mmCIF file of C-alpha atoms and ligand atoms in Angstrom:
data_model
loop_
_atom_site.group_PDB
_atom_site.id
_atom_site.type_symbol
_atom_site.label_atom_id
_atom_site.label_comp_id
_atom_site.label_asym_id
_atom_site.label_seq_id
_atom_site.Cartn_x
_atom_site.Cartn_y
_atom_site.Cartn_z
ATOM 1 C CA MET W 1 -33.681 -23.414 78.824
ATOM 2 C CA LYS W 2 -37.004 -22.814 77.603
ATOM 3 C CA LYS W 3 -37.672 -24.154 73.956
ATOM 4 C CA ARG W 4 -38.720 -21.835 71.337
ATOM 5 C CA VAL W 5 -42.246 -22.614 69.784
ATOM 6 C CA GLY W 6 -43.631 -21.636 66.708
ATOM 7 C CA ILE W 7 -47.324 -21.772 66.309
ATOM 8 C CA LEU W 8 -49.005 -22.267 63.028
ATOM 9 C CA ILE W 9 -52.548 -20.942 62.642
ATOM 10 C CA SER W 10 -55.419 -20.539 60.023
ATOM 11 C CA GLY W 11 -58.353 -18.781 61.943
ATOM 12 C CA ARG W 12 -59.447 -18.026 65.264
ATOM 13 C CA GLY W 13 -56.681 -19.004 67.353
ATOM 14 C CA SER W 14 -58.018 -20.258 70.748
ATOM 15 C CA ASN W 15 -55.836 -22.894 71.181
ATOM 16 C CA MET W 16 -52.692 -20.493 70.011
ATOM 17 C CA ARG W 17 -54.163 -18.278 72.860
ATOM 18 C CA ALA W 18 -54.156 -21.007 75.600
ATOM 19 C CA LEU W 19 -50.389 -21.668 74.790
ATOM 20 C CA VAL W 20 -49.481 -18.143 74.717
ATOM 21 C CA GLU W 21 -51.104 -17.957 78.105
ATOM 22 C CA ALA W 22 -49.711 -21.073 79.609
ATOM 23 C CA ALA W 23 -46.219 -19.827 78.519
ATOM 24 C CA LYS W 24 -46.513 -16.665 80.720
ATOM 25 C CA ALA W 25 -45.872 -18.677 83.507
ATOM 26 C CA PRO W 26 -42.104 -18.386 84.816
ATOM 27 C CA ASP W 27 -41.692 -22.112 85.207
ATOM 28 C CA TYR W 28 -43.432 -23.005 81.711
ATOM 29 C CA PRO W 29 -40.600 -24.641 79.662
ATOM 30 C CA ALA W 30 -41.433 -23.207 76.361
ATOM 31 C CA GLU W 31 -41.738 -19.649 74.968
ATOM 32 C CA ILE W 32 -43.624 -18.612 71.997
ATOM 33 C CA ALA W 33 -41.135 -17.333 69.253
ATOM 34 C CA LEU W 34 -43.342 -16.810 66.260
ATOM 35 C CA ILE W 35 -47.032 -17.211 65.427
ATOM 36 C CA LEU W 36 -47.287 -17.901 61.501
ATOM 37 C CA SER W 37 -50.459 -17.852 59.816
ATOM 38 C CA ASN W 38 -51.409 -18.844 56.140
ATOM 39 C CA ARG W 39 -54.422 -16.528 56.037
ATOM 40 C CA PRO W 40 -53.678 -12.883 56.365
ATOM 41 C CA ASP W 41 -57.021 -12.185 57.827
ATOM 42 C CA ALA W 42 -56.608 -15.148 60.876
ATOM 43 C CA ALA W 43 -58.200 -13.401 63.747
ATOM 44 C CA GLY W 44 -55.455 -14.926 66.068
ATOM 45 C CA LEU W 45 -53.024 -12.606 64.317
ATOM 46 C CA ASP W 46 -54.511 -9.693 66.165
ATOM 47 C CA TYR W 47 -54.132 -11.403 69.699
ATOM 48 C CA ALA W 48 -50.252 -12.354 68.712
ATOM 49 C CA ARG W 49 -49.753 -8.809 68.077
ATOM 50 C CA THR W 50 -51.187 -7.125 71.085
ATOM 51 C CA GLU W 51 -49.132 -9.795 73.055
ATOM 52 C CA GLY W 52 -45.944 -8.569 71.456
ATOM 53 C CA ILE W 53 -45.280 -12.057 69.923
ATOM 54 C CA PRO W 54 -43.869 -11.956 66.423
ATOM 55 C CA ALA W 55 -46.272 -12.736 64.020
ATOM 56 C CA ALA W 56 -45.936 -13.563 60.109
ATOM 57 C CA VAL W 57 -47.919 -14.608 57.348
ATOM 58 C CA VAL W 58 -47.350 -16.952 54.635
ATOM 59 C CA ASP W 59 -50.097 -16.819 52.435
ATOM 60 C CA HIS W 60 -50.652 -20.211 50.825
ATOM 61 C CA LYS W 61 -52.904 -18.600 47.870
ATOM 62 C CA PRO W 62 -49.763 -17.778 45.725
ATOM 63 C CA PHE W 63 -48.555 -21.037 46.165
ATOM 64 C CA ARG W 64 -51.523 -22.774 44.897
ATOM 65 C CA LYS W 65 -49.431 -25.171 42.430
ATOM 66 C CA ASP W 66 -46.178 -24.976 44.753
ATOM 67 C CA ARG W 67 -46.983 -26.589 47.976
ATOM 68 C CA GLU W 68 -43.155 -27.190 48.586
ATOM 69 C CA GLY W 69 -42.525 -23.398 47.900
ATOM 70 C CA PHE W 70 -45.068 -22.656 50.552
ATOM 71 C CA GLU W 71 -43.420 -24.808 52.951
ATOM 72 C CA ARG W 72 -40.023 -23.676 52.594
ATOM 73 C CA THR W 73 -41.398 -20.130 52.873
ATOM 74 C CA MET W 74 -42.605 -21.114 56.224
ATOM 75 C CA GLN W 75 -39.788 -23.384 57.134
ATOM 76 C CA ALA W 76 -37.546 -20.208 56.715
ATOM 77 C CA ALA W 77 -39.627 -17.780 58.887
ATOM 78 C CA LEU W 78 -39.487 -20.748 61.522
ATOM 79 C CA GLU W 79 -35.459 -20.961 61.084
ATOM 80 C CA SER W 80 -35.380 -17.131 61.227
ATOM 81 C CA HIS W 81 -37.013 -17.047 64.590
ATOM 82 C CA GLY W 82 -35.062 -19.870 65.947
ATOM 83 C CA VAL W 83 -38.169 -22.278 66.280
ATOM 84 C CA GLU W 84 -37.299 -25.593 68.010
ATOM 85 C CA ILE W 85 -40.665 -26.978 68.237
ATOM 86 C CA VAL W 86 -43.907 -26.360 65.837
ATOM 87 C CA ALA W 87 -47.305 -26.697 67.277
ATOM 88 C CA LEU W 88 -50.172 -26.922 64.839
ATOM 89 C CA ALA W 89 -53.152 -25.081 66.469
ATOM 90 C CA GLY W 90 -56.174 -25.017 63.898
ATOM 91 C CA PHE W 91 -53.853 -24.900 61.027
ATOM 92 C CA MET W 92 -55.953 -26.159 58.044
ATOM 93 C CA ARG W 93 -53.434 -27.005 55.184
ATOM 94 C CA LEU W 94 -52.370 -30.537 55.273
ATOM 95 C CA VAL W 95 -48.479 -30.856 55.814
ATOM 96 C CA THR W 96 -46.260 -32.584 53.365
ATOM 97 C CA PRO W 97 -43.776 -35.594 54.195
ATOM 98 C CA TRP W 98 -41.017 -33.154 53.489
ATOM 99 C CA PHE W 99 -42.060 -30.592 56.151
ATOM 100 C CA VAL W 100 -43.012 -33.694 58.749
ATOM 101 C CA GLU W 101 -39.405 -34.833 58.100
ATOM 102 C CA GLN W 102 -38.016 -31.372 59.031
ATOM 103 C CA TRP W 103 -39.398 -31.512 62.209
ATOM 104 C CA HIS W 104 -39.731 -35.183 62.984
ATOM 105 C CA ASP W 105 -40.749 -35.514 66.813
ATOM 106 C CA ARG W 106 -40.847 -31.808 66.977
ATOM 107 C CA LEU W 107 -44.253 -31.114 65.686
ATOM 108 C CA ILE W 108 -47.397 -31.438 67.376
ATOM 109 C CA ASN W 109 -51.123 -31.204 66.430
ATOM 110 C CA ILE W 110 -54.363 -30.972 68.487
ATOM 111 C CA HIS W 111 -57.167 -32.714 66.533
ATOM 112 C CA PRO W 112 -60.725 -32.491 67.859
ATOM 113 C CA ALA W 113 -61.643 -36.266 68.245
ATOM 114 C CA LEU W 114 -60.250 -39.072 70.150
ATOM 115 C CA LEU W 115 -57.855 -40.575 67.684
ATOM 116 C CA PRO W 116 -57.747 -42.763 65.932
ATOM 117 C CA SER W 117 -61.549 -42.285 65.710
ATOM 118 C CA PHE W 118 -62.798 -39.562 63.749
ATOM 119 C CA LYS W 119 -59.694 -38.221 61.804
ATOM 120 C CA GLY W 120 -60.465 -35.624 59.179
ATOM 121 C CA LEU W 121 -62.976 -32.656 59.332
ATOM 122 C CA ASP W 122 -66.702 -32.305 60.734
ATOM 123 C CA THR W 123 -65.551 -34.540 63.757
ATOM 124 C CA HIS W 124 -68.303 -33.473 66.294
ATOM 125 C CA GLN W 125 -71.225 -34.192 63.805
ATOM 126 C CA ARG W 126 -69.807 -37.270 63.000
ATOM 127 C CA ALA W 127 -69.182 -38.263 66.595
ATOM 128 C CA ILE W 128 -72.870 -37.454 67.092
ATOM 129 C CA ASP W 129 -74.109 -39.137 64.086
ATOM 130 C CA ALA W 130 -72.112 -42.454 64.874
ATOM 131 C CA GLY W 131 -73.726 -42.364 68.508
ATOM 132 C CA VAL W 132 -70.629 -42.493 70.604
ATOM 133 C CA LYS W 133 -71.066 -41.567 74.268
ATOM 134 C CA LEU W 134 -67.643 -40.069 74.646
ATOM 135 C CA HIS W 135 -65.574 -37.778 72.427
ATOM 136 C CA GLY W 136 -62.723 -35.315 73.011
ATOM 137 C CA ALA W 137 -59.610 -34.045 71.851
ATOM 138 C CA THR W 138 -56.121 -35.539 70.869
ATOM 139 C CA VAL W 139 -52.624 -33.888 71.019
ATOM 140 C CA HIS W 140 -50.095 -36.210 68.936
ATOM 141 C CA LEU W 141 -46.907 -36.009 66.955
ATOM 142 C CA VAL W 142 -47.217 -35.334 63.552
ATOM 143 C CA ARG W 143 -46.698 -38.156 60.985
ATOM 144 C CA ALA W 144 -46.709 -37.826 57.134
ATOM 145 C CA GLU W 145 -50.369 -39.467 57.101
ATOM 146 C CA MET W 146 -53.106 -37.092 58.310
ATOM 147 C CA ASP W 147 -54.305 -36.882 62.116
ATOM 148 C CA GLU W 148 -51.909 -39.791 62.590
ATOM 149 C CA GLY W 149 -48.894 -40.214 65.063
ATOM 150 C CA PRO W 150 -47.945 -41.041 68.390
ATOM 151 C CA ILE W 151 -50.650 -39.700 71.100
ATOM 152 C CA LEU W 152 -49.238 -37.297 73.532
ATOM 153 C CA MET W 153 -52.555 -36.915 75.527
ATOM 154 C CA GLN W 154 -56.111 -37.183 75.342
ATOM 155 C CA GLY W 155 -59.135 -35.675 77.044
ATOM 156 C CA ALA W 156 -62.776 -36.750 76.685
ATOM 157 C CA VAL W 157 -65.911 -35.555 77.417
ATOM 158 C CA PRO W 158 -69.289 -36.911 77.183
ATOM 159 C CA VAL W 159 -71.781 -36.723 74.308
ATOM 160 C CA LEU W 160 -75.309 -35.685 75.711
ATOM 161 C CA PRO W 161 -78.491 -36.857 74.148
ATOM 162 C CA ASP W 162 -79.340 -33.178 73.289
ATOM 163 C CA ASP W 163 -75.932 -32.326 71.870
ATOM 164 C CA SER W 164 -75.759 -30.219 68.681
ATOM 165 C CA GLU W 165 -72.529 -29.955 66.878
ATOM 166 C CA GLU W 166 -71.911 -26.438 68.567
ATOM 167 C CA THR W 167 -72.603 -27.665 72.256
ATOM 168 C CA LEU W 168 -70.214 -30.667 71.549
ATOM 169 C CA ALA W 169 -67.673 -28.200 69.949
ATOM 170 C CA ALA W 170 -67.716 -26.319 72.753
ATOM 171 C CA ARG W 171 -67.476 -28.738 75.226
ATOM 172 C CA VAL W 172 -64.529 -30.303 73.438
ATOM 173 C CA LEU W 173 -62.720 -27.007 72.709
ATOM 174 C CA ALA W 174 -62.842 -26.373 76.452
ATOM 175 C CA VAL W 175 -60.638 -29.669 76.896
ATOM 176 C CA GLU W 176 -58.349 -28.627 73.912
ATOM 177 C CA HIS W 177 -57.350 -25.430 75.796
ATOM 178 C CA ARG W 178 -56.385 -27.675 78.882
ATOM 179 C CA ILE W 179 -54.556 -30.405 77.356
ATOM 180 C CA TYR W 180 -52.547 -28.425 74.731
ATOM 181 C CA PRO W 181 -50.768 -26.643 77.115
ATOM 182 C CA GLN W 182 -49.853 -29.577 79.177
ATOM 183 C CA ALA W 183 -48.905 -31.785 76.210
ATOM 184 C CA LEU W 184 -46.458 -28.890 74.784
ATOM 185 C CA ALA W 185 -44.985 -28.762 78.277
ATOM 186 C CA LEU W 186 -44.145 -32.488 78.157
ATOM 187 C CA LEU W 187 -42.538 -32.319 74.767
ATOM 188 C CA CYS W 188 -40.510 -29.001 75.994
ATOM 189 C CA SER W 189 -39.350 -30.583 78.994
ATOM 190 C CA ASP W 190 -37.911 -33.799 76.979
ATOM 191 C CA ALA W 191 -40.307 -35.990 79.079
ATOM 192 C CA VAL W 192 -41.333 -37.804 76.037
ATOM 193 C CA THR W 193 -39.826 -40.884 74.393
ATOM 194 C CA VAL W 194 -41.234 -42.520 71.149
ATOM 195 C CA GLU W 195 -41.179 -46.027 70.477
ATOM 196 C CA GLY W 196 -42.978 -46.835 67.338
ATOM 197 C CA LEU W 197 -46.670 -45.698 67.514
ATOM 198 C CA ARG W 198 -46.445 -44.869 71.239
ATOM 199 C CA ALA W 199 -45.047 -41.607 72.901
ATOM 200 C CA LYS W 200 -44.298 -42.554 76.283
ATOM 201 C CA THR W 201 -44.621 -39.617 79.036
ATOM 202 C CA PRO W 202 -45.226 -39.683 82.588
ATOM 203 C CA VAL W 203 -48.769 -39.610 82.304
ATOM 204 C CA ALA W 204 -49.116 -41.891 79.223
ATOM 205 C CA ASP W 205 -50.732 -44.684 81.479
ATOM 206 C CA GLN W 206 -53.269 -42.941 83.372
ATOM 207 C CA PRO W 207 -56.721 -42.747 81.958
ATOM 208 C CA PRO W 208 -57.875 -40.092 79.647
ATOM 209 C CA LEU W 209 -59.156 -36.991 81.350
ATOM 210 C CA ILE W 210 -62.788 -36.940 81.477
ATOM 211 C CA ALA W 211 -64.382 -33.634 81.788
HETATM 212 C C1 LIG H 1 -59.735 -26.547 67.010
HETATM 213 O O1 LIG H 1 -60.763 -27.241 67.331
HETATM 214 C C2 LIG H 1 -58.729 -27.492 66.595
HETATM 215 O O2 LIG H 1 -58.845 -28.848 67.305
HETATM 216 C C3 LIG H 1 -59.066 -27.712 64.935
HETATM 217 O O3 LIG H 1 -59.395 -26.801 64.622
HETATM 218 C C4 LIG H 1 -59.884 -26.001 65.779
HETATM 219 C C5 LIG H 1 -59.243 -24.487 65.729
HETATM 220 O O4 LIG H 1 -59.813 -23.814 66.904
HETATM 221 N N1 LIG H 1 -58.375 -28.513 64.218
HETATM 222 C C6 LIG H 1 -58.423 -29.366 63.225
HETATM 223 O O5 LIG H 1 -59.698 -29.752 63.060
HETATM 224 C C7 LIG H 1 -57.197 -29.795 62.592
HETATM 225 N N2 LIG H 1 -57.518 -30.714 61.791
HETATM 226 P P1 LIG H 1 -58.477 -22.549 67.197
HETATM 227 O O6 LIG H 1 -58.102 -21.654 66.015
HETATM 228 O O7 LIG H 1 -59.583 -21.539 67.922
HETATM 229 O O8 LIG H 1 -57.462 -23.256 67.876
#
Protein backbone atom coordinates (compact mmCIF):
# COMPACT_ATOMS: atom_id res chain seq x y z
CA MET A 1 0.00 0.00 0.00
CA LYS A 2 1.33 3.39 -0.93
CA LYS A 3 1.67 5.85 1.94
CA ARG A 4 -0.35 9.04 1.65
CA VAL A 5 2.03 11.99 1.85
CA GLY A 6 1.25 15.65 2.50
CA ILE A 7 3.82 18.21 1.34
CA LEU A 8 4.11 21.57 3.09
CA ILE A 9 5.51 24.45 1.04
CA SER A 10 5.96 28.20 1.31
CA GLY A 11 7.24 29.22 -2.11
CA ARG A 12 8.86 27.98 -5.31
CA GLY A 13 8.18 24.34 -4.59
CA SER A 14 10.95 22.74 -6.64
CA ASN A 15 11.50 20.00 -4.04
CA MET A 16 7.75 19.38 -3.96
CA ARG A 17 7.94 19.00 -7.72
CA ALA A 18 10.74 16.44 -7.41
CA LEU A 19 8.60 14.45 -4.97
CA VAL A 20 5.53 14.67 -7.19
CA GLU A 21 7.53 13.52 -10.22
CA ALA A 22 9.04 10.60 -8.31
CA ALA A 23 5.62 9.56 -7.05
CA LYS A 24 4.44 9.09 -10.63
CA ALA A 25 6.46 5.86 -10.85
CA PRO A 26 4.12 2.91 -10.33
CA ASP A 27 6.44 1.27 -7.83
CA TYR A 28 7.12 4.41 -5.76
CA PRO A 29 5.87 3.71 -2.21
CA ALA A 30 4.10 7.06 -1.75
CA GLU A 31 1.29 9.00 -3.32
CA ILE A 32 0.97 12.74 -2.86
CA ALA A 33 -2.36 13.32 -1.14
CA LEU A 34 -2.13 17.05 -0.45
CA ILE A 35 0.02 20.09 -1.11
CA LEU A 36 -0.42 22.60 1.69
CA SER A 37 0.99 26.12 1.61
CA ASN A 38 1.08 28.79 4.27
CA ARG A 39 1.29 31.42 1.54
CA PRO A 40 -1.56 31.94 -0.92
CA ASP A 41 0.90 33.18 -3.56
CA ALA A 42 3.31 30.23 -3.39
CA ALA A 43 4.36 29.42 -6.95
CA GLY A 44 4.29 25.73 -6.15
CA LEU A 45 0.50 25.80 -5.76
CA ASP A 46 -0.04 26.38 -9.48
CA TYR A 47 2.02 23.33 -10.31
CA ALA A 48 0.05 21.20 -7.85
CA ARG A 49 -3.19 22.32 -9.45
CA THR A 50 -1.99 21.58 -12.98
CA GLU A 51 -0.99 18.12 -11.78
CA GLY A 52 -4.45 17.58 -10.36
CA ILE A 53 -3.18 17.16 -6.82
CA PRO A 54 -5.35 18.54 -4.01
CA ALA A 55 -3.88 21.87 -2.90
CA ALA A 56 -4.83 23.94 0.11
CA VAL A 57 -3.72 27.16 1.77
CA VAL A 58 -3.59 27.81 5.48
CA ASP A 59 -2.41 31.40 5.62
CA HIS A 60 -0.37 31.98 8.76
CA LYS A 61 -1.06 35.72 8.83
CA PRO A 62 -4.49 35.68 10.52
CA PHE A 63 -2.94 33.38 13.15
CA ARG A 64 -0.03 35.66 13.99
CA LYS A 65 -0.73 35.48 17.73
CA ASP A 66 -2.14 31.96 17.60
CA ARG A 67 0.46 29.51 16.35
CA GLU A 68 -1.49 26.63 17.83
CA GLY A 69 -4.59 27.68 15.88
CA PHE A 70 -2.49 27.80 12.69
CA GLU A 71 -1.13 24.32 13.24
CA ARG A 72 -4.49 22.86 14.30
CA THR A 73 -5.97 24.16 11.05
CA MET A 74 -3.13 22.57 9.07
CA GLN A 75 -3.57 19.37 11.04
CA ALA A 76 -7.28 19.25 10.18
CA ALA A 77 -6.48 19.67 6.47
CA LEU A 78 -3.86 16.91 6.61
CA GLU A 79 -6.21 14.57 8.45
CA SER A 80 -9.12 15.26 6.13
CA HIS A 81 -6.93 14.12 3.23
CA GLY A 82 -5.85 10.96 5.01
CA VAL A 83 -2.21 12.03 5.19
CA GLU A 84 0.11 9.52 6.89
CA ILE A 85 3.50 11.18 6.37
CA VAL A 86 4.36 14.88 6.10
CA ALA A 87 7.27 16.25 4.05
CA LEU A 88 8.39 19.83 4.63
CA ALA A 89 9.68 21.21 1.33
CA GLY A 90 10.82 24.77 1.73
CA PHE A 91 8.19 25.33 4.42
CA MET A 92 9.51 28.44 6.12
CA ARG A 93 7.56 28.41 9.39
CA LEU A 94 8.97 26.86 12.53
CA VAL A 95 6.75 24.04 13.71
CA THR A 96 5.90 23.66 17.39
CA PRO A 97 6.62 20.67 19.63
CA TRP A 98 2.87 19.94 19.50
CA PHE A 99 2.93 19.51 15.72
CA VAL A 100 6.14 17.47 15.87
CA GLU A 101 4.50 15.21 18.44
CA GLN A 102 1.48 14.60 16.19
CA TRP A 103 3.83 13.36 13.48
CA HIS A 104 6.57 11.66 15.45
CA ASP A 105 8.92 9.88 13.01
CA ARG A 106 6.44 10.67 10.23
CA LEU A 107 7.59 14.24 9.59
CA ILE A 108 10.63 14.93 7.42
CA ASN A 109 12.45 18.02 6.27
CA ILE A 110 15.08 18.92 3.72
CA HIS A 111 17.71 21.40 4.82
CA PRO A 112 20.23 22.99 2.44
CA ALA A 113 23.40 22.08 4.37
CA LEU A 114 25.23 19.08 5.72
CA LEU A 115 23.72 19.01 9.20
CA PRO A 116 24.63 19.48 11.97
CA SER A 117 26.62 22.26 10.28
CA PHE A 118 24.82 25.41 9.19
CA LYS A 119 21.43 25.13 10.78
CA GLY A 120 19.09 28.03 10.10
CA LEU A 121 19.07 30.44 7.17
CA ASP A 122 21.62 31.69 4.60
CA THR A 123 23.38 28.34 4.63
CA HIS A 124 25.17 28.76 1.30
CA GLN A 125 26.76 32.12 2.06
CA ARG A 126 27.72 30.91 5.51
CA ALA A 127 29.35 27.82 4.01
CA ILE A 128 31.35 29.99 1.60
CA ASP A 129 32.35 32.36 4.40
CA ALA A 130 33.44 29.45 6.59
CA GLY A 131 35.67 28.16 3.80
CA VAL A 132 34.31 24.62 3.85
CA LYS A 133 35.23 22.50 0.86
CA LEU A 134 32.16 20.28 1.00
CA HIS A 135 28.60 21.46 1.39
CA GLY A 136 25.28 19.84 0.60
CA ALA A 137 21.83 18.94 1.78
CA THR A 138 20.25 16.77 4.46
CA VAL A 139 16.91 14.99 4.76
CA HIS A 140 16.05 14.34 8.39
CA LEU A 141 13.23 13.39 10.69
CA VAL A 142 11.94 16.50 12.43
CA ARG A 143 12.36 17.01 16.15
CA ALA A 144 11.27 19.94 18.31
CA GLU A 145 14.64 21.69 17.98
CA MET A 146 15.14 23.51 14.68
CA ASP A 147 17.07 21.58 12.00
CA GLU A 148 17.69 18.67 14.35
CA GLY A 149 16.63 15.07 14.14
CA PRO A 150 17.80 11.70 12.89
CA ILE A 151 19.41 11.99 9.45
CA LEU A 152 17.93 9.87 6.68
CA MET A 153 20.13 10.92 3.79
CA GLN A 154 22.75 13.47 2.82
CA GLY A 155 24.20 14.61 -0.46
CA ALA A 156 27.46 16.51 -0.75
CA VAL A 157 28.83 18.87 -3.37
CA PRO A 158 32.20 20.57 -3.67
CA VAL A 159 32.50 24.26 -2.86
CA LEU A 160 34.48 25.76 -5.73
CA PRO A 161 36.84 28.72 -5.36
CA ASP A 162 34.72 31.04 -7.50
CA ASP A 163 31.38 30.05 -6.07
CA SER A 164 28.80 32.70 -5.33
CA GLU A 165 25.83 32.04 -3.09
CA GLU A 166 23.78 31.50 -6.27
CA THR A 167 26.09 29.02 -7.99
CA LEU A 168 26.52 27.00 -4.82
CA ALA A 169 22.76 27.05 -4.12
CA ALA A 170 22.08 25.71 -7.61
CA ARG A 171 24.56 22.86 -7.16
CA VAL A 172 23.03 21.96 -3.79
CA LEU A 173 19.47 22.21 -5.13
CA ALA A 174 20.22 19.61 -7.80
CA VAL A 175 21.30 17.26 -5.03
CA GLU A 176 18.21 18.08 -2.97
CA HIS A 177 16.05 16.97 -5.88
CA ARG A 178 17.88 13.63 -5.96
CA ILE A 179 18.00 12.78 -2.28
CA TYR A 180 14.55 13.94 -1.16
CA PRO A 181 12.61 11.43 -3.28
CA GLN A 182 15.01 8.67 -2.20
CA ALA A 183 14.70 9.50 1.48
CA LEU A 184 10.91 9.74 1.32
CA ALA A 185 10.80 6.37 -0.40
CA LEU A 186 12.87 4.82 2.40
CA LEU A 187 10.52 6.17 5.05
CA CYS A 188 7.40 5.17 3.14
CA SER A 189 8.63 1.63 2.62
CA ASP A 190 9.18 1.19 6.38
CA ALA A 191 12.92 0.79 5.79
CA VAL A 192 13.87 3.20 8.60
CA THR A 193 14.42 2.32 12.24
CA VAL A 194 15.23 5.04 14.72
CA GLU A 195 17.58 4.50 17.66
CA GLY A 196 18.22 7.68 19.58
CA LEU A 197 19.82 10.18 17.24
CA ARG A 198 20.45 7.62 14.53
CA ALA A 199 18.08 6.67 11.77
CA LYS A 200 19.14 3.31 10.43
CA THR A 201 18.39 2.72 6.79
CA PRO A 202 19.75 0.27 4.24
CA VAL A 203 22.11 2.98 3.00
CA ALA A 204 22.95 4.62 6.32
CA ASP A 205 26.47 3.26 6.44
CA GLN A 206 27.38 4.19 2.91
CA PRO A 207 29.43 7.29 2.27
CA PRO A 208 27.43 10.38 1.34
CA LEU A 209 26.50 10.95 -2.23
CA ILE A 210 29.11 13.27 -3.67
CA ALA A 211 27.88 15.00 -6.80
C1 LIG B 1 15.28 24.50 -0.53
O1 LIG B 1 16.63 24.76 -0.85
C2 LIG B 1 15.17 23.89 0.85
O2 LIG B 1 16.23 23.05 1.18
C3 LIG B 1 15.17 25.13 1.71
O3 LIG B 1 14.41 26.06 1.01
C4 LIG B 1 14.50 25.80 -0.39
C5 LIG B 1 13.10 25.67 -0.93
O4 LIG B 1 13.11 25.54 -2.32
N1 LIG B 1 14.66 24.87 3.01
C6 LIG B 1 15.04 25.52 4.09
O5 LIG B 1 15.85 26.40 4.09
C7 LIG B 1 14.34 25.05 5.37
N2 LIG B 1 14.95 25.68 6.50
P1 LIG B 1 11.90 24.89 -3.06
O6 LIG B 1 10.65 25.63 -2.61
O7 LIG B 1 12.18 25.16 -4.52
O8 LIG B 1 11.86 23.44 -2.72
